[in-house]
Tab-separated table of C-alpha atoms and ligand atoms in Angstrom:
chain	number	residue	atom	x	y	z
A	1	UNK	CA	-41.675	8.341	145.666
A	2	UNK	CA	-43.693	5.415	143.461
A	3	UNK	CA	-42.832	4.595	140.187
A	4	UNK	CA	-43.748	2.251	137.863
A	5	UNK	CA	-42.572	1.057	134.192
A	6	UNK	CA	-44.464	-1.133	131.935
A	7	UNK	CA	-42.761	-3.347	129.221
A	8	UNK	CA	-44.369	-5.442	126.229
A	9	UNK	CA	-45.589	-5.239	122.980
A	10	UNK	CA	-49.097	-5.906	122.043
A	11	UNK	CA	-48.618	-9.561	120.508
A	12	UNK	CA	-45.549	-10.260	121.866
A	13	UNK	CA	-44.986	-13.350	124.473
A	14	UNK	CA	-46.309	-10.997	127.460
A	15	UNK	CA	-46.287	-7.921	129.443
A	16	UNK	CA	-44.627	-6.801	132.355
A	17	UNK	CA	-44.723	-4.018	135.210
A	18	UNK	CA	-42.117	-3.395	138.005
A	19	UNK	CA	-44.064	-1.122	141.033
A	20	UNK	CA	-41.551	0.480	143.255
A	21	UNK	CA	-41.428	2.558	146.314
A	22	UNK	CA	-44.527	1.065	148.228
A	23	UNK	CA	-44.426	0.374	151.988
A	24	UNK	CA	-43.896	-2.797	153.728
A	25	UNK	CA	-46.596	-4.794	154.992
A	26	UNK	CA	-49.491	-3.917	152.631
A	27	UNK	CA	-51.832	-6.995	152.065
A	28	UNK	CA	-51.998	-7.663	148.142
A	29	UNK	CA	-52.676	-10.833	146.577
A	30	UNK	CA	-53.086	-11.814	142.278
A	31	UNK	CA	-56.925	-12.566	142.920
A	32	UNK	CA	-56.904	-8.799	143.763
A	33	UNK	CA	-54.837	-7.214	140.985
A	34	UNK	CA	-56.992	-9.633	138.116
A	35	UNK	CA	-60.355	-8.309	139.553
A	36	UNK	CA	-59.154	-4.723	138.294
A	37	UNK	CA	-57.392	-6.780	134.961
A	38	UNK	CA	-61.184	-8.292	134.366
A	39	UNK	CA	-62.826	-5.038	134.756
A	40	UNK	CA	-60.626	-3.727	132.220
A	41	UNK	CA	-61.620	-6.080	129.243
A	42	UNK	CA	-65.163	-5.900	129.642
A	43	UNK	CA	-67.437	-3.815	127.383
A	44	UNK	CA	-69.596	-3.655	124.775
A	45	UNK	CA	-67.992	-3.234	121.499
A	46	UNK	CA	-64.652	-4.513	122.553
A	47	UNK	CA	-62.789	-6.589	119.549
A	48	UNK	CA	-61.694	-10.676	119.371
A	49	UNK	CA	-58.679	-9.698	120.683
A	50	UNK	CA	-60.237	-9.396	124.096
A	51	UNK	CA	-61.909	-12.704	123.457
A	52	UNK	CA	-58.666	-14.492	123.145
A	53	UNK	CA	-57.601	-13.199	126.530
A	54	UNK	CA	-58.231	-14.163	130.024
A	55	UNK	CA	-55.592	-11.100	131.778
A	56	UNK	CA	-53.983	-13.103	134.631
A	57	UNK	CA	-50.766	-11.868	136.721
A	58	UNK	CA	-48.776	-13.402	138.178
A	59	UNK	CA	-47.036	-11.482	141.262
A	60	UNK	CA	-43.243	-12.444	140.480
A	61	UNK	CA	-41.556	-10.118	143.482
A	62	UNK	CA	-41.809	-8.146	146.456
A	63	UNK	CA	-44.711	-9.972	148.222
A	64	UNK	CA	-44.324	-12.653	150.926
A	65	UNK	CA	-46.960	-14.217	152.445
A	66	UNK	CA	-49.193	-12.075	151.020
A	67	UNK	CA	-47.688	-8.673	152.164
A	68	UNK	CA	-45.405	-6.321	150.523
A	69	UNK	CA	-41.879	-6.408	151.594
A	70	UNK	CA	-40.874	-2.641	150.506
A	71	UNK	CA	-38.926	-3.993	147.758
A	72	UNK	CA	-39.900	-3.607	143.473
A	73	UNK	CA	-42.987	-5.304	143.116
A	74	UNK	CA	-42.702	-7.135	139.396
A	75	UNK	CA	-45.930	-8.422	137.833
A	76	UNK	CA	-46.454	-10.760	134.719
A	77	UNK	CA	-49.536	-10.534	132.497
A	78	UNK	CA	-49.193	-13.530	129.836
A	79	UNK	CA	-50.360	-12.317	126.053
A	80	UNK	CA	-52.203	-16.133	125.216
A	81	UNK	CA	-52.745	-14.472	121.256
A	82	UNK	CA	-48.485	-14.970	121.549
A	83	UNK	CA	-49.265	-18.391	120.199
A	84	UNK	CA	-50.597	-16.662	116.933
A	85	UNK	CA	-48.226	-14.741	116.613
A	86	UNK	CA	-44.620	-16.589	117.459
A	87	UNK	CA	-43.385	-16.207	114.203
A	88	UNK	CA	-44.002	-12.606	113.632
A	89	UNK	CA	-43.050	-11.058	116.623
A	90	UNK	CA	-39.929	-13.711	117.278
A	91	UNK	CA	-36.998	-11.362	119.406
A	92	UNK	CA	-34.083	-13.433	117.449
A	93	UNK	CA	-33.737	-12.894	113.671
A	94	UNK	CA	-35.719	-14.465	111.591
A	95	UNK	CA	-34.679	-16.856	108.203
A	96	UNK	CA	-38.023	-16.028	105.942
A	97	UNK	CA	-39.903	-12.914	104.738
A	98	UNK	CA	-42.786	-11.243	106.838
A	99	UNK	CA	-45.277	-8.702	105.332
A	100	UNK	CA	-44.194	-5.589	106.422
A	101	UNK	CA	-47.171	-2.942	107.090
A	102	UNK	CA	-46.909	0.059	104.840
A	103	UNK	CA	-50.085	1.930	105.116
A	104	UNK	CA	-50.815	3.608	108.220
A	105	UNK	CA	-54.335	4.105	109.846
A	106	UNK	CA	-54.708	8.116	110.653
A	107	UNK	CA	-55.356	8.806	114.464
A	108	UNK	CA	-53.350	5.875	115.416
A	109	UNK	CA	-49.234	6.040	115.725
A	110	UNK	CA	-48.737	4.221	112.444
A	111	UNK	CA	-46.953	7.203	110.561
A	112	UNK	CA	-45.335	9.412	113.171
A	113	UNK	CA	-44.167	6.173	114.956
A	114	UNK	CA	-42.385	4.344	111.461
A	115	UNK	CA	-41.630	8.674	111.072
A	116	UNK	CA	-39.614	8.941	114.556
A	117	UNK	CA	-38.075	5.692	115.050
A	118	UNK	CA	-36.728	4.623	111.319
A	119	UNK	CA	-38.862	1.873	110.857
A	120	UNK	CA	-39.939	0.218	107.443
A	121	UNK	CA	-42.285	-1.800	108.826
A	122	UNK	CA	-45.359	-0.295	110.563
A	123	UNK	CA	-45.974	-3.434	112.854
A	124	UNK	CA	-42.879	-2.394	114.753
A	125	UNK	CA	-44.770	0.838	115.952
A	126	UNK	CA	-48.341	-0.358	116.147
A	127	UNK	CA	-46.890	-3.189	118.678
A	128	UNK	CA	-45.986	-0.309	122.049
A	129	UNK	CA	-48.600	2.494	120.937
A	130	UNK	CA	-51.548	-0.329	121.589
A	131	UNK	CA	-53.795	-0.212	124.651
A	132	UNK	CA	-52.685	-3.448	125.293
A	133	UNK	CA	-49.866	-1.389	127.543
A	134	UNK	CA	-52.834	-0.378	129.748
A	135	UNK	CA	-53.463	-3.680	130.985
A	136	UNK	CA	-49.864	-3.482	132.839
A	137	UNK	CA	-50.841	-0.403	134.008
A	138	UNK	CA	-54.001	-1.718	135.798
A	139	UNK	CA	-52.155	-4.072	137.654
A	140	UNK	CA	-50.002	-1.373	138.684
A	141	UNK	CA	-52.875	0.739	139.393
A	142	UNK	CA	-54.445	-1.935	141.786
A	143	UNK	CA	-51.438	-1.645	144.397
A	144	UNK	CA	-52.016	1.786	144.553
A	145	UNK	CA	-55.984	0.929	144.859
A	146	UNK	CA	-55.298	-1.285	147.310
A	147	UNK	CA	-52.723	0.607	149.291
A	148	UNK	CA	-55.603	4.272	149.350
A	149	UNK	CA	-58.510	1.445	150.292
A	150	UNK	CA	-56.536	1.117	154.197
A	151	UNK	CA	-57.221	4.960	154.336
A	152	UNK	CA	-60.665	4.827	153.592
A	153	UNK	CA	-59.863	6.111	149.863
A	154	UNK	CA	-62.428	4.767	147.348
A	155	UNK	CA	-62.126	5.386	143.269
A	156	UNK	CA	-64.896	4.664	140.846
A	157	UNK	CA	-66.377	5.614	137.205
A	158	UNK	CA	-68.995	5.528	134.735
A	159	UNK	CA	-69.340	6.576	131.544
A	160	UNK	CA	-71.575	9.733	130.560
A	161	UNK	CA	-71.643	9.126	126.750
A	162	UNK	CA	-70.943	7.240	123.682
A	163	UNK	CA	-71.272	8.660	120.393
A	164	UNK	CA	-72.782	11.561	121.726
A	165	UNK	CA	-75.816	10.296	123.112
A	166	UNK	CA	-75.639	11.095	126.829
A	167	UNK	CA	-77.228	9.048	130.100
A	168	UNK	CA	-79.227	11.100	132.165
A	169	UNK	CA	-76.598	13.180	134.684
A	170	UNK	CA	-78.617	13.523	137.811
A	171	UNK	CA	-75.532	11.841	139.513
A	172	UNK	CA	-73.071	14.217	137.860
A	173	UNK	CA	-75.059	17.026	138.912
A	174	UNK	CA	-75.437	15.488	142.282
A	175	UNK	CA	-71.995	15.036	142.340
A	176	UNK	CA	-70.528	18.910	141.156
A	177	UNK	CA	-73.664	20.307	143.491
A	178	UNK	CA	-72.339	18.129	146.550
A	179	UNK	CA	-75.656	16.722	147.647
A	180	UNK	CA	-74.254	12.771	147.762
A	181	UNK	CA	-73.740	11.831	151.004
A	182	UNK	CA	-70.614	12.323	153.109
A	183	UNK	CA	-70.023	8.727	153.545
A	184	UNK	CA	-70.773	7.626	150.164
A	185	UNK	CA	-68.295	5.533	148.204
A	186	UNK	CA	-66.500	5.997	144.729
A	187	UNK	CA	-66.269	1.993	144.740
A	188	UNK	CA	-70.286	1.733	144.515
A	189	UNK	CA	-70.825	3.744	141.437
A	190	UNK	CA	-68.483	1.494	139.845
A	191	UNK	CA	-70.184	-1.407	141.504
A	192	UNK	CA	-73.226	-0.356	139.917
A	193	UNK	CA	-71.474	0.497	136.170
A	194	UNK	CA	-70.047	-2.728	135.986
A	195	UNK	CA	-73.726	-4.119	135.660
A	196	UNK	CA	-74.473	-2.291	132.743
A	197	UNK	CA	-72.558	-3.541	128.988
A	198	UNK	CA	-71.235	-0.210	128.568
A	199	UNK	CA	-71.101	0.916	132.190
A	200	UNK	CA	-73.877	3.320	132.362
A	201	UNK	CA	-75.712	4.404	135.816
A	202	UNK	CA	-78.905	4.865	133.799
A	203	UNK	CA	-79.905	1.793	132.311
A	204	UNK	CA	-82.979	3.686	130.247
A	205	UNK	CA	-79.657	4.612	127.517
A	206	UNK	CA	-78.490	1.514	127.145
A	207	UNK	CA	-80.219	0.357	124.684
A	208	UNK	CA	-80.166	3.506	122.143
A	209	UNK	CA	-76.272	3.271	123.124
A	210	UNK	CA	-76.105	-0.006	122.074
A	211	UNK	CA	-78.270	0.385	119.009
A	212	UNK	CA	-75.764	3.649	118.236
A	213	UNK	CA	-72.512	1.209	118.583
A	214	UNK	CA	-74.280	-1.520	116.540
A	215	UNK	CA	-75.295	1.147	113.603
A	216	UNK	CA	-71.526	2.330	113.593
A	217	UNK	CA	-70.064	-1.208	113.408
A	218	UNK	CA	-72.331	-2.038	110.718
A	219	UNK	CA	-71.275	0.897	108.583
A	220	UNK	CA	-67.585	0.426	109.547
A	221	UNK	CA	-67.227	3.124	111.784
A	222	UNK	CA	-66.424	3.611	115.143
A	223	UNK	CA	-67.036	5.863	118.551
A	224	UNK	CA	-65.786	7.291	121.304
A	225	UNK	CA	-67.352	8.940	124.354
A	226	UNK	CA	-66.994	10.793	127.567
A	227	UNK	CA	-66.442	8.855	131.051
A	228	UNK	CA	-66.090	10.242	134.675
A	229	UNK	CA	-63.753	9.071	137.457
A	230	UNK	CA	-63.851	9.780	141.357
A	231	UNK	CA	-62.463	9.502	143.970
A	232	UNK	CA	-63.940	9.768	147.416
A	233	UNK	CA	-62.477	10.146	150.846
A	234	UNK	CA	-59.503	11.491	149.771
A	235	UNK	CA	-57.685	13.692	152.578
A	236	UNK	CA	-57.585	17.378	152.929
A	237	UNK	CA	-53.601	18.483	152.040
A	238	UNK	CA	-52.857	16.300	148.698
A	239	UNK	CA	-50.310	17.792	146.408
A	240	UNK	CA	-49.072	21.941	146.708
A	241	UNK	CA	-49.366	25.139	145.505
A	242	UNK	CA	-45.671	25.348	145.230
A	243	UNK	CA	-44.628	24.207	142.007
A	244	UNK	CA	-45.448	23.529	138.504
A	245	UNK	CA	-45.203	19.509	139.444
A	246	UNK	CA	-46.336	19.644	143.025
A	247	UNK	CA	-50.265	20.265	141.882
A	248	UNK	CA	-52.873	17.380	142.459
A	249	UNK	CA	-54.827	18.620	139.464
A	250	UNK	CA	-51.858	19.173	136.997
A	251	UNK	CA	-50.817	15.440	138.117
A	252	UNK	CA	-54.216	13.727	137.545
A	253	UNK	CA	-54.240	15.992	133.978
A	254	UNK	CA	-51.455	14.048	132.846
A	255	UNK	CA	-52.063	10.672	134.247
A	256	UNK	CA	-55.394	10.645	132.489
A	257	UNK	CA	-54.148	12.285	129.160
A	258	UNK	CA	-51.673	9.594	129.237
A	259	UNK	CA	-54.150	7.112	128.181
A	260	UNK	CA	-54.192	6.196	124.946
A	261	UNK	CA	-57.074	7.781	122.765
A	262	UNK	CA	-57.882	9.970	126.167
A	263	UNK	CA	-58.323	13.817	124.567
A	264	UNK	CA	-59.551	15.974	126.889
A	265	UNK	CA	-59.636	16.162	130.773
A	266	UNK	CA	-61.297	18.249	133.016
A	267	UNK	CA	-61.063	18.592	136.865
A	268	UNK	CA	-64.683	19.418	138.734
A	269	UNK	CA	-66.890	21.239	136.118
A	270	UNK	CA	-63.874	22.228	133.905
A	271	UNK	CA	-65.254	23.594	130.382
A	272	UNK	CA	-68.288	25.012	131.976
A	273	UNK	CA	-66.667	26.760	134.339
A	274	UNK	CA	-65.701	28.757	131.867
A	275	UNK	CA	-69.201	30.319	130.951
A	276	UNK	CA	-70.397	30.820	134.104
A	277	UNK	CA	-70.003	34.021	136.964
A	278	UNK	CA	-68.040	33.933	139.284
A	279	UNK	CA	-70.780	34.089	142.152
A	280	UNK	CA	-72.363	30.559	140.548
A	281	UNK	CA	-68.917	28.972	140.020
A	282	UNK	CA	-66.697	28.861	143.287
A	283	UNK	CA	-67.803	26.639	146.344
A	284	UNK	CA	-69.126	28.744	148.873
A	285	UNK	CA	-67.628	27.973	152.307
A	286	UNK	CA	-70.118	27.501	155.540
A	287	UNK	CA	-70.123	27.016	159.204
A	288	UNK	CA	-72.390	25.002	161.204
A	289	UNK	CA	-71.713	24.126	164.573
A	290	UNK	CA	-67.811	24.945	164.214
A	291	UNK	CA	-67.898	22.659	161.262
A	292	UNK	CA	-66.465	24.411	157.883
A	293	UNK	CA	-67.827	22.961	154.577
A	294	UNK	CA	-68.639	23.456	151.258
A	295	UNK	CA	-72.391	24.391	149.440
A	296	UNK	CA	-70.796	22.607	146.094
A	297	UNK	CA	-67.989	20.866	144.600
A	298	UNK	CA	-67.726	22.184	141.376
A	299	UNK	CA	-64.083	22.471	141.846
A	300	UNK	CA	-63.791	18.614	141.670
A	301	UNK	CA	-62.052	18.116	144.717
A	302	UNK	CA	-59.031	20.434	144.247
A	303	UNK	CA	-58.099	23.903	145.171
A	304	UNK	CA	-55.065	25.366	144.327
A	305	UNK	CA	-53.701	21.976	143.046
A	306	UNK	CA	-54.198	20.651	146.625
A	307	UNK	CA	-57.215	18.303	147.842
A	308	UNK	CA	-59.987	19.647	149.517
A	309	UNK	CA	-60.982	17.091	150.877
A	310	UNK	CA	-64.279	16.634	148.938
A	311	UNK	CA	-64.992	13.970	146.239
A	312	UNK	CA	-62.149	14.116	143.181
A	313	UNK	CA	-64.309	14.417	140.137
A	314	UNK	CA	-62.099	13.785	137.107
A	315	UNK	CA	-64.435	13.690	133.656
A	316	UNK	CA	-62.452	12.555	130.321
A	317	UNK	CA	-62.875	12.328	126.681
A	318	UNK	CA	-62.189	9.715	124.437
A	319	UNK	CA	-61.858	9.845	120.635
A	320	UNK	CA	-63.364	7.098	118.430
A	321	UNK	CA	-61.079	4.167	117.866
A	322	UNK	CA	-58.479	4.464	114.796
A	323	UNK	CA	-59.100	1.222	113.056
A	324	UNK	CA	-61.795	1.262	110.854
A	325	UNK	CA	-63.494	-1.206	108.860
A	326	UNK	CA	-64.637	1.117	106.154
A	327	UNK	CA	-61.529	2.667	105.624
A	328	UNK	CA	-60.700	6.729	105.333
A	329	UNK	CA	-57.728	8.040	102.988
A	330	UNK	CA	-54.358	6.909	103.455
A	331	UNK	CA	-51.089	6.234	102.024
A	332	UNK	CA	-48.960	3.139	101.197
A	333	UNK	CA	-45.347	4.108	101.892
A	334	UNK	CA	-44.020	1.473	99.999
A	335	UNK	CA	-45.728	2.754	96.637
A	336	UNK	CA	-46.403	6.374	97.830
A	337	UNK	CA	-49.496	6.343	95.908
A	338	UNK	CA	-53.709	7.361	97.685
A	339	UNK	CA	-55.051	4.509	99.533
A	340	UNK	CA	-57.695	2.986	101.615
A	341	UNK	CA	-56.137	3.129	105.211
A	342	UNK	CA	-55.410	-0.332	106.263
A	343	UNK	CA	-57.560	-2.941	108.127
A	344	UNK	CA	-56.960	-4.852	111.435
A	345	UNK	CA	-58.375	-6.763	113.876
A	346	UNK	CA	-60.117	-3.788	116.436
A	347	UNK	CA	-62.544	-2.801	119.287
A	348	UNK	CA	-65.452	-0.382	117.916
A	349	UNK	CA	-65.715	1.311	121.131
A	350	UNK	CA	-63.482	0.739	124.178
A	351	UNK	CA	-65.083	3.946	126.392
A	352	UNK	CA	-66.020	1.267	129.242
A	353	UNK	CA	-62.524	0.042	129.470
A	354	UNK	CA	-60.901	3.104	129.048
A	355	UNK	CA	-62.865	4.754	132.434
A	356	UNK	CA	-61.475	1.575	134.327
A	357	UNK	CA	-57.759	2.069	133.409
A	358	UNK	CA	-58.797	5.638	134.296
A	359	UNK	CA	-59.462	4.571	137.805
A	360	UNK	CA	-56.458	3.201	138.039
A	361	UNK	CA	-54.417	6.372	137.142
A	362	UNK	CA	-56.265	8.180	139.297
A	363	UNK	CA	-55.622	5.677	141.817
A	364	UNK	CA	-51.993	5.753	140.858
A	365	UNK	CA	-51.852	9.904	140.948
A	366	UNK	CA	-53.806	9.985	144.755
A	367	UNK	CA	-51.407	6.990	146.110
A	368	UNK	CA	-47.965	9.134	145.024
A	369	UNK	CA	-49.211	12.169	146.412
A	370	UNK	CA	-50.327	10.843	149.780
A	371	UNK	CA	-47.045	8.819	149.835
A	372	UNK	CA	-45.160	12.023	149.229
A	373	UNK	CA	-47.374	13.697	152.294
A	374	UNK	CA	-47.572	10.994	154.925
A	375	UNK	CA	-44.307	8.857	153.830
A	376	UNK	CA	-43.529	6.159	155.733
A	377	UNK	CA	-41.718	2.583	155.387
A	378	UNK	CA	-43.994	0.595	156.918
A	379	UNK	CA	-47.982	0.923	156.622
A	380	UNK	CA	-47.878	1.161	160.389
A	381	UNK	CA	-45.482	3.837	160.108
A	382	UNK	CA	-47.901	5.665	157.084
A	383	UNK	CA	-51.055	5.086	159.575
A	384	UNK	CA	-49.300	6.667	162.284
A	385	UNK	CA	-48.207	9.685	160.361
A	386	UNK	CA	-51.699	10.172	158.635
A	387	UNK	CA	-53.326	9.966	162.011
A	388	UNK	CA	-51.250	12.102	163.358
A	389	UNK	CA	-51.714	14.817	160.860
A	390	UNK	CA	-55.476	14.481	160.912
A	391	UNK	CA	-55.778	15.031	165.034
A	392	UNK	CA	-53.488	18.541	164.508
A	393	UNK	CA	-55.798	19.600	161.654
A	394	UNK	CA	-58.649	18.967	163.551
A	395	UNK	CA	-57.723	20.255	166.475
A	396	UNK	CA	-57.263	23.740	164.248
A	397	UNK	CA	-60.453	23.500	161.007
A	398	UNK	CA	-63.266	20.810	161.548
A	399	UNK	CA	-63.764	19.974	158.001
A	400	UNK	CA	-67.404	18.838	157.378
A	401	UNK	CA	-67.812	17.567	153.822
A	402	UNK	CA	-71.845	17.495	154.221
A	403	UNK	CA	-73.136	20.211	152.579
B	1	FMN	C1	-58.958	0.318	126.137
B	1	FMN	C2	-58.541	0.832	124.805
B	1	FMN	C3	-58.665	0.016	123.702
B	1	FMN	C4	-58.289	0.468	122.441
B	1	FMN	N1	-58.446	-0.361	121.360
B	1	FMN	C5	-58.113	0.085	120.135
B	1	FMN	C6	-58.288	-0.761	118.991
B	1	FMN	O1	-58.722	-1.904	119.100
B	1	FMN	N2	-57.966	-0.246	117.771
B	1	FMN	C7	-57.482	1.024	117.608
B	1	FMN	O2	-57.228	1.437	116.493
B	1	FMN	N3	-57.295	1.834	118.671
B	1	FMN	C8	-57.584	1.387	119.928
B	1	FMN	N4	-57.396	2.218	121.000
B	1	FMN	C9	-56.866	3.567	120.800
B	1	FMN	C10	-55.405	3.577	120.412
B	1	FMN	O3	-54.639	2.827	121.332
B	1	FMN	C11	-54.879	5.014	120.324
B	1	FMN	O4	-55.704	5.762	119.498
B	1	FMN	C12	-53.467	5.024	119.773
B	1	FMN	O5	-52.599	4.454	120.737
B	1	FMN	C13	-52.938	6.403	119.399
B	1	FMN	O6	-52.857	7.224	120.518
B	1	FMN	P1	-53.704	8.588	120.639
B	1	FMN	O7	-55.088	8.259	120.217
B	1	FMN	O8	-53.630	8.944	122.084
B	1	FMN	O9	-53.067	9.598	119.742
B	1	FMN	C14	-57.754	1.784	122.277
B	1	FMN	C15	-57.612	2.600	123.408
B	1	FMN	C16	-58.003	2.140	124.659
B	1	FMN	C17	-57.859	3.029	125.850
């Protein structure tokens, strides 16, 4: 079973993951895990907080010689805005007077946070309910990346939308009517989002994107958008019908939703689903030449909360960012009396990002459940036991994910 916990506040002197339950002898190195940490600060319409930083970490445990030893991996991610910010977030006491934060922003954890934990000060809750978290949950992601890339396991995204304005979705449509080819790779649609400023595949809405995010930053305001993650190669057999916790689609639900600002999650076509027949919703099954496959993969990937085999296709929503420059109505605490909610330093739109730490859940969700299946203690061990599996299955269904 993996695990992983993150630790650190938001301007505080850094943040910290410990990765457990990985086998021995997996090749990782930091150059690897601040790839993924770079991917996740890029974007247009990020803040100057991600101007400040340069996400390094630093591998402090459980790799030797560039291979995992089986023990708690512990990673360090340095917070360089600490230097700003010494004073106010010191861990011992402190001899003067801060400004405590009394007004919270609605849609961020401001009120329920100072609510829940008996705060009077609302910097003590904005601090743990940042994104800044995520960026200790990249690194973790990126074992798990790295661990599904020795089994041929890719994971990839894009964003569909920002502020409602939508790229073109031939390649979602390609992707729910399964006519990508079979050995097509998650990693290249990312390869190819990562070229655009707000991770688009079609470049011809970039610009009316961009003029959207510049028109809401002007007036204030700010957006959110819809992004989609995949996976490809995955293995027939991830996750079970068996209980509430044991489904692959119920376990991706909530490692998505996790995400902060992340509202809605849908496996395959999800929502649409909904409207259709039955007869234009399911994936027919065929035979050709003793080879089973599928006409579509509007499922996503997963049938009866196991794998099918066929791409994962994960699509999210995420609201607009909380902060906003031309405030909406609030309350000060201290005086109890209407105001403007308060100000701070913020991205306008963080969709781009928020599809990369995506990946990395995903990543994160795939490498526990194939773990749980093929188990192991060494990856020669893991190899052998996923190799063995696949000759007996093949030797029963020849799974053909061509359409
Ligand atoms: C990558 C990323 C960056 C974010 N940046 C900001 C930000 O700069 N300002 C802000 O108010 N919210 C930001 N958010 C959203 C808040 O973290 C989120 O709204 C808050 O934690 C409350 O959680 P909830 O929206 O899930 O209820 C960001 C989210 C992500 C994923």
């Amino acid at each position: 079973m993996i695990r992983f916990l993150t630790a650190g506040e938001s301007h505080g002197k850094s943040l910290t993951t410990i990765v457990d339950g990985f086998p021995s002898n997996l090749k990782i190195s930091e150059g690897y895990v601040n790839q993924q940490l770079k991917r996740r600060q890029f974007g247009y319409g990020r803040g100057l907080r991600m101007k400040i930083e340069t996400d390094k970490a630093e591998i402090l445990s459980g790799v030797r010689f560039g291979k995992t030893l089986g023990s708690p991996i512990s990673m360090l991610i340095k917070n360089s805005d600490w230097e700003n910010w010494k004073t106010l977030m010191s861990v011992g006491p402190l001899n003067q007077k801060v400004q405590k934060i009394s007004i919270p922003r609605p849609g961020h954890a401001d009120l329920v946070g100072v609510s829940k934990y008996n705060f009077n000060d609302i910097r003590n809750s904005i601090e743990r309910s940042s994104a800044r978290e995520t960026a200790a949950r990249v690194a973790a992601g990126s074992i798990a990346r790295k661990l599904l890339e020795e089994f041929g396991v890719s994971i990839g995204s894009y964003v569909e939308s920002i502020g409602g304005i939508y790229q073109d979705n031939n390649f979602s449509e390609k992707l729910f009517s399964n006519t990508i080819s079979s050995n097509f790779s998650a990693q290249s649609i990312s390869d190819k989002a990562d070229k655009s400023s707000v991770r688009l595949l079609d470049p011809l809405q970039e610009e009316k994107i961009i003029r959207k995010i510049k028109s809401a930053k002007k007036n204030g305001d700010t957006l959110g958008g819809t992004f989609i993650t995949v996976a490809t190669g995955v293995p027939v057999g991830l996750g079970s019908f068996m209980n509430y916790d044991t489904k692959l689609d119920a376990e991706i639900a909530h490692s998505i939703m996790s995400i902060n600002a992340v509202k809605a999650v849908e496996i395959g076509e999800g929502f649409l689903l909904a409207e259709k027949l039955g007869s234009k919703s399911h994936d027919e099954i065929t035979l050709k030449k003793d080879f089973i496959g599928r006409k579509t993969n509007r499922a996503g990937g997963i049938e009866g909360g196991i794998s099918t085999g066929l791409p994962i296709i994960v699509r999210a929503a995420m609201k607009p960012i909380a902060t906003l420059m031309s405030p909406i109505e609030s309350v000060d605490l201290s005086t109890m009396k209407k105001v403007d909610a308060r100000r701070e330093r913020s991205d306008f739109v963080a969709v781009p990002a928020c599809a990369v730490i995506a990946e990395s859940m995903l990543a994160w969700s795939i490498a526990k459940f194939f773990l749980q299946k093929f188990g192991g203690d060494s990856l020669e061990e893991l190899k052998d036991n996923y190799s063995s599996y696949n000759k007996k299955l093949f030797g029963r269904i020849k799974h053909n994910f061509k359409s």
